[in-house]
Short mmCIF file of C-alpha atoms and ligand atoms in Angstrom, two decimals:
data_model
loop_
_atom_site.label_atom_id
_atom_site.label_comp_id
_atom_site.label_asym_id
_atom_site.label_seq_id
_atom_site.Cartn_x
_atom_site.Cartn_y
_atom_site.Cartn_z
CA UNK A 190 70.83 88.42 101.51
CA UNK A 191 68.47 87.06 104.32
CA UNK A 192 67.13 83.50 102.68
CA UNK A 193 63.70 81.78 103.17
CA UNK A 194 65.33 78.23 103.65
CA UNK A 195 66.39 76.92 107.10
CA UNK A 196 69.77 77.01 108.27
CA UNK A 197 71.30 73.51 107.05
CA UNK A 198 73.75 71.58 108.76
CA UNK A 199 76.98 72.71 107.33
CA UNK A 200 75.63 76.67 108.41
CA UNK A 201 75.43 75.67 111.93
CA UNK A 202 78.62 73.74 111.88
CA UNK A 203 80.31 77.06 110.20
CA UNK A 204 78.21 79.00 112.55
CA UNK A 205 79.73 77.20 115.88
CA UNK A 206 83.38 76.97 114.28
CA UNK A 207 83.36 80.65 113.72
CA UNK A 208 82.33 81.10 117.60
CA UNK A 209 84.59 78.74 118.69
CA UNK A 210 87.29 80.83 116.84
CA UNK A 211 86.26 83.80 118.54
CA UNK A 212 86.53 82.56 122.02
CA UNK A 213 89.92 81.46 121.23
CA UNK A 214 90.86 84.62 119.77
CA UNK A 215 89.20 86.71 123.25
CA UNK A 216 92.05 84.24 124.97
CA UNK A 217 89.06 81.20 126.09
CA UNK A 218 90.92 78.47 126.65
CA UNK A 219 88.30 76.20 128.62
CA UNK A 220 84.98 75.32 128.16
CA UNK A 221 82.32 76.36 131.12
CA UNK A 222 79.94 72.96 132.11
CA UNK A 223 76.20 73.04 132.40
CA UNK A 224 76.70 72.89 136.01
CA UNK A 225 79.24 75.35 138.15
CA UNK A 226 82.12 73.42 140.21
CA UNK A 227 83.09 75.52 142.86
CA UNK A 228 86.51 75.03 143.42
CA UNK A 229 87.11 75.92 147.12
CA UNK A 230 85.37 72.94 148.25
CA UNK A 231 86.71 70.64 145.80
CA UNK A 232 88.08 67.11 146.76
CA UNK A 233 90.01 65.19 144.58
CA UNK A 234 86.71 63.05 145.04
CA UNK A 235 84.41 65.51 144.57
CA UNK A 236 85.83 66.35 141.17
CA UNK A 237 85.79 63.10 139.85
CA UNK A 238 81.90 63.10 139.91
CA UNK A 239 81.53 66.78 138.12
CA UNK A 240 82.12 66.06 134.12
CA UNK A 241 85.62 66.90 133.77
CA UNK A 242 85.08 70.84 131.61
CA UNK A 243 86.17 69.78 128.18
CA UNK A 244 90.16 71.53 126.70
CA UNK A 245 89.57 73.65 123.37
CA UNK A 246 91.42 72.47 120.81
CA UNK A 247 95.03 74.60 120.75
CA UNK A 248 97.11 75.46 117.67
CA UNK A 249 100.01 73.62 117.21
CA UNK A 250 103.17 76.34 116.74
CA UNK A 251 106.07 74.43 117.53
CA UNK A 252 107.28 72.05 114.93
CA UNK A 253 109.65 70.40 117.13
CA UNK A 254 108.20 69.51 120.63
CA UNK A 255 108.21 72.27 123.50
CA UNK A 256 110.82 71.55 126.45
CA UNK A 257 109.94 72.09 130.13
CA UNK A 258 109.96 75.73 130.63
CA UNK A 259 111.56 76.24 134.05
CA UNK A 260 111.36 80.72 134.50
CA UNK A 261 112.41 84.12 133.90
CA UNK A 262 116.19 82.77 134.20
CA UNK A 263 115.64 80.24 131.55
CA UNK A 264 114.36 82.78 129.18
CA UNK A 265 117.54 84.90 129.56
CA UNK A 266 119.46 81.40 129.53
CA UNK A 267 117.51 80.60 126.29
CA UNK A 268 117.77 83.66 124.51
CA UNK A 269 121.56 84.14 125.28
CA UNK A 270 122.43 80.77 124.05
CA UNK A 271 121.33 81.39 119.66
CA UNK A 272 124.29 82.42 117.93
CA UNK A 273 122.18 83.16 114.70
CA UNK A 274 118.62 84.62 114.18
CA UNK A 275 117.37 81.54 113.20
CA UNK A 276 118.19 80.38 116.12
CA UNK A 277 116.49 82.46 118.07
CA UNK A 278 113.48 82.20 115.59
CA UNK A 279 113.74 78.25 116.89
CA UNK A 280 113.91 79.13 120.62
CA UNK A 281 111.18 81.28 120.79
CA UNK A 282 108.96 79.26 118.76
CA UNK A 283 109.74 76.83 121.18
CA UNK A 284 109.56 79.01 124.62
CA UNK A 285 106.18 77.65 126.87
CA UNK A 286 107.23 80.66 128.82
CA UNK A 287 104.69 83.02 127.36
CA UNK A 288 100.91 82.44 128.10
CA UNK A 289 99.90 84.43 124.65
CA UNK A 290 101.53 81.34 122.56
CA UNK A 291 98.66 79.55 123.77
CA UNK A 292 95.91 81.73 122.32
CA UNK A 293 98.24 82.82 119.16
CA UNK A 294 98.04 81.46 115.43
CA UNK A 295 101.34 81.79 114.35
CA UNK A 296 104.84 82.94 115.90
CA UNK A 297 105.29 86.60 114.83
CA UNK A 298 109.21 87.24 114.80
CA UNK A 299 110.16 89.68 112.22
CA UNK A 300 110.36 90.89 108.55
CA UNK A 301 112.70 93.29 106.40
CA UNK A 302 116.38 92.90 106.25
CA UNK A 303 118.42 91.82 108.76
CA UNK A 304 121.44 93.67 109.23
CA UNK A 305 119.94 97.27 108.07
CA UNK A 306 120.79 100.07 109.90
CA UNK A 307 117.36 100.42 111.88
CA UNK A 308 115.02 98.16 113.36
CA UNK A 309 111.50 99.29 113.97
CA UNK A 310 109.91 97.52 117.25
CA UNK A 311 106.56 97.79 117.97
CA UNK A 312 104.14 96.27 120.63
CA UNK A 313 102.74 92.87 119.74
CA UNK A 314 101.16 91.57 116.72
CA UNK A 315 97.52 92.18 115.40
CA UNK A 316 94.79 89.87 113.88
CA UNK A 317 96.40 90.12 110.46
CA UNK A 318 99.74 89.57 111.78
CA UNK A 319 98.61 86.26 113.58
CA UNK A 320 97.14 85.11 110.61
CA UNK A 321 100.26 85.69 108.36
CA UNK A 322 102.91 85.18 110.88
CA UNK A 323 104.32 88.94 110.03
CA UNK A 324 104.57 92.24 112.10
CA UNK A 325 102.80 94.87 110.83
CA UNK A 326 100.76 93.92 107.98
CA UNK A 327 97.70 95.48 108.92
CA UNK A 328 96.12 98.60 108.66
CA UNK A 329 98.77 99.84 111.15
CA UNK A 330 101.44 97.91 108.82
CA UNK A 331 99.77 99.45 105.65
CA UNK A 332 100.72 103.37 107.25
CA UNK A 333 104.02 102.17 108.58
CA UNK A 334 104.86 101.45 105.58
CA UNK A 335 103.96 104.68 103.80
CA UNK A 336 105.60 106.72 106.70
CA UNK A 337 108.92 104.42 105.75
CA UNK A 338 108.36 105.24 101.66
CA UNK A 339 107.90 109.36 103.08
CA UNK A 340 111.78 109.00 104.04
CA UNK A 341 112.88 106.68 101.09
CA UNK A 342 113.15 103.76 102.67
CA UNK A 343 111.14 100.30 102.49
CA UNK A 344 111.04 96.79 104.35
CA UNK A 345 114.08 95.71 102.19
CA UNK A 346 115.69 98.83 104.12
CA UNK A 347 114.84 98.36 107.48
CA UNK A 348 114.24 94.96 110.05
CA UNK A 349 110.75 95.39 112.09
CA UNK A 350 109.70 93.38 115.14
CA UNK A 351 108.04 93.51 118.43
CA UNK A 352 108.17 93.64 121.91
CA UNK A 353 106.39 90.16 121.56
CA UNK A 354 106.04 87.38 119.56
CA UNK A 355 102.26 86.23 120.27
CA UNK A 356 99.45 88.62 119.73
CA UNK A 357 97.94 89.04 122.99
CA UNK A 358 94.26 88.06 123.03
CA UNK A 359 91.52 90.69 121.76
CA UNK A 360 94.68 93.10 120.71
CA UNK A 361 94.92 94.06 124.40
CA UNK A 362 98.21 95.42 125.42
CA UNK A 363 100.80 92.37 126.79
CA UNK A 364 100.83 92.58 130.48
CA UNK A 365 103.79 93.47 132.51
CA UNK A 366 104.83 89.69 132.76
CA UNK A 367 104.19 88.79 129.70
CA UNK A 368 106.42 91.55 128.04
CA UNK A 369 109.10 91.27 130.60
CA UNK A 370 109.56 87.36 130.11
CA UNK A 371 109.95 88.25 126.50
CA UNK A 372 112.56 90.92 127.02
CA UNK A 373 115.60 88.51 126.90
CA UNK A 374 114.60 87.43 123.18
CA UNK A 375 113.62 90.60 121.82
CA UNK A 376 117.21 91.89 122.98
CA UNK A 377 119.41 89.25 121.93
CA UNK A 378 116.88 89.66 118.44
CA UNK A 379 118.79 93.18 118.17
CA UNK A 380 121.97 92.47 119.39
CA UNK A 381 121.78 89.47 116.42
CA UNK A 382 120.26 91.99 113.98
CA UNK A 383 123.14 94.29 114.49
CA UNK A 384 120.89 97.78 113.36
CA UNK A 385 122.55 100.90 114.38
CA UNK A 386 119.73 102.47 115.51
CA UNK A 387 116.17 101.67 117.01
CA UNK A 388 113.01 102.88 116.68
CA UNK A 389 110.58 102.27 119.40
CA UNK A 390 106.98 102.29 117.42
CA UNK A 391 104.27 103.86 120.49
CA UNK A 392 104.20 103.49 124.23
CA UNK A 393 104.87 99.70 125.39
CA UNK A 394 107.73 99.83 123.03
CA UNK A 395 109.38 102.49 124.89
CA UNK A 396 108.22 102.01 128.29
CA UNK A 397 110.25 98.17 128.62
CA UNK A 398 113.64 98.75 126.23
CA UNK A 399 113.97 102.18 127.67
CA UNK A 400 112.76 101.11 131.22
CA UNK A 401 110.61 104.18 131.78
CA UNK A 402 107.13 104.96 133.17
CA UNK A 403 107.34 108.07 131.24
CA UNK A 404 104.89 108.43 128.35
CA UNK A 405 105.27 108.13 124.79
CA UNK A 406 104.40 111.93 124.46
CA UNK A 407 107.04 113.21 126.48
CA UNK A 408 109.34 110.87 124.88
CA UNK A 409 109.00 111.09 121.50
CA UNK A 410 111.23 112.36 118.97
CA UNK A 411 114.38 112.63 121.43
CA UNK A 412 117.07 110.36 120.93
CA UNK A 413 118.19 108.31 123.80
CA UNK A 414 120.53 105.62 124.16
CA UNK A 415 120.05 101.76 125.57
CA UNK A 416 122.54 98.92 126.81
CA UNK A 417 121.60 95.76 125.33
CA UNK A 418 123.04 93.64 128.37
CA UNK A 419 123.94 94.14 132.15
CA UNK A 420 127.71 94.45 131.29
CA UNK A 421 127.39 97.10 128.37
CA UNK A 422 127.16 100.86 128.50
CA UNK A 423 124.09 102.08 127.04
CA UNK A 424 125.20 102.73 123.51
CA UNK A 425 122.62 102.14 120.95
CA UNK A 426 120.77 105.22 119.79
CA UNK A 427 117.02 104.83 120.06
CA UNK A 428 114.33 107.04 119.38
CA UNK A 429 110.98 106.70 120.50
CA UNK A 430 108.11 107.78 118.74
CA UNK A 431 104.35 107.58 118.06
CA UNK A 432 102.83 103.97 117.19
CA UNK A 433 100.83 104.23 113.54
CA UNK A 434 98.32 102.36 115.04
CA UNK A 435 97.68 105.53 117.49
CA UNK A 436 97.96 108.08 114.71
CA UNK A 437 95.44 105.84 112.65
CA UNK A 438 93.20 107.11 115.63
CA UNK A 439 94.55 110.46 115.90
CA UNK A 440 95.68 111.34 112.18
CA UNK A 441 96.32 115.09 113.53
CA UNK A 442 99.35 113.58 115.40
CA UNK A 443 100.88 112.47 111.96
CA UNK A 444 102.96 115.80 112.15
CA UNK A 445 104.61 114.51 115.41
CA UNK A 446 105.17 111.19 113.72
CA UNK A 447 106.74 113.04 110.90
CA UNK A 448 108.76 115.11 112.72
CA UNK A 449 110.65 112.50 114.27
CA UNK A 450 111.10 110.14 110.42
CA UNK A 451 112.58 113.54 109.34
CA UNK A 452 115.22 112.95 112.22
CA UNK A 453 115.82 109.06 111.77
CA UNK A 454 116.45 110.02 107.94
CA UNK A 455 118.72 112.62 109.14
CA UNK A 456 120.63 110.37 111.39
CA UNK A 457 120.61 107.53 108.36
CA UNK A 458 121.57 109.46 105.93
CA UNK A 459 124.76 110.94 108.24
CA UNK A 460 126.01 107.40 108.09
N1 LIG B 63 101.01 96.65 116.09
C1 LIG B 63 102.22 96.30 116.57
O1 LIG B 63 102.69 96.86 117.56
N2 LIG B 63 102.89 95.35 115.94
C2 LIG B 63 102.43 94.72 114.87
O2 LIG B 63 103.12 93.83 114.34
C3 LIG B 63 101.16 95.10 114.38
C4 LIG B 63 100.47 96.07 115.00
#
């Protein structure tokens, strides 16, 4: 309700920390001064007269301190090393590797039951999932989880994750680099989860575990089969299908989705 009375100080102040928030959230992570610096002509000296742009304030993820994050190889090193999911919960909470932990709330890394025999993995976490530090608890979440009661199942059935553990800024897809540096983790996360199948939830799931540029239309709904390191044979049964995000947009592609839970319940329930 609009109000007569002038904004006091505690509106402004909630006013500026709610833009502040959003700037974070679109992936800000400087502040622009009154005055541009261009930085093709900058000295060491020259800089020290411009006002030094002030950092935004980050949020602190890690409860132990990070360690020197040295590349690609270190992931794989890093994700190799857990022996248990916890673990790897610790490592990757602790990875600098990944650009999105800067800009993300909370470390996303997985619900349901370990040790089922399918785990869901999706894309990257959402706003809801940042703010709760689950995957898939948003309105995405709320029709995965109806599509899971449709075959009988729930999360105490099944182990979810994603392809990474930071929800990229604005919900924007994770870039090639950003996805790829987190491939080491999210495959020792299913080699450590032990499911005997996967489900690949929409198009970034399937294009980096299957290691295709082939779209999630042509792919759906047909089992394939992945190696979870260099030395294995491809031997995990995987089946790719449409992301409930993208039928939440295109509800008349719910009888795809359908199609291919009527499969993965006819491949559980042959176990
Ligand atoms: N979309 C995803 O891919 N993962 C989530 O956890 C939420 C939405």
């Amino acid at each position: 309700m609009p109000s007569d009375l002038p904004p006091t100080g505690s509106d402004h102040a909630d006013a500026e920390k709610a833009l502040l928030d959003w700037y974070i959230a679109m992936g800000a992570d400087e502040a622009v001064c009154d005055a541009p610096i261009d930085r093709t002509l900058a000295t060491p000296a020259a800089e020290k007269t411009a006002a030094a742009p002030p950092r935004l304030p980050q949020a602190p993820l890690a409860s132990s301190p990070p360690t020197p994050y040295a590349g690609p190889a270190e992931a794989k090193a890093r994700a190799q090393s857990c022996r248990t999911l916890e673990e790897l919960r610790e490592a990757i909470e602790n990875f600098t590797g990944c650009a999105l932990k800067n800009t993300a709330n909370k470390t996303v890394f997985a619900d349901g039951a370990a040790g089922s025999p399918v785990m869901f993995i999706g894309e990257a976490p959402g706003r809801e999932e940042d703010r709760l530090g689950l995957p898939f608890v948003g309105p995405a979440g709320h029709l995965l989880d109806l599509m899971l009661a449709a075959i009988g199942r729930d999360r105490s059935s099944v182990y979810i994750s994603n392809i990474v553990n930071w929800r990229p800024p604005g919900n924007r897809a994770p870039t090639v680099d950003e996805a790829m540096m987190m491939m080491p983790f999210i495959k020792r996360h299913i080699v450590l989860a032990k499911p005997q199948m996967l489900v690949l939830l929409g198009g970034t799931a399937a294009k980096y575990l299957l290691d295709t540029t082939t779209g999630i239309m042509r792919l759906r709904g047909k089992w394939a089969q992945i190696a979870l390191s260099d030395q294995d044979e491809p031997r995990l049964p995987v089946l790719p299908t449409l992301h409930p995000a993208y039928l939440l947009r295109q509800p008349a592609h719910k009888s795809l989705a359908w199609q291919d839970f009527l499969s993965l319940k006819a491949r559980l329930d042959a176990l």
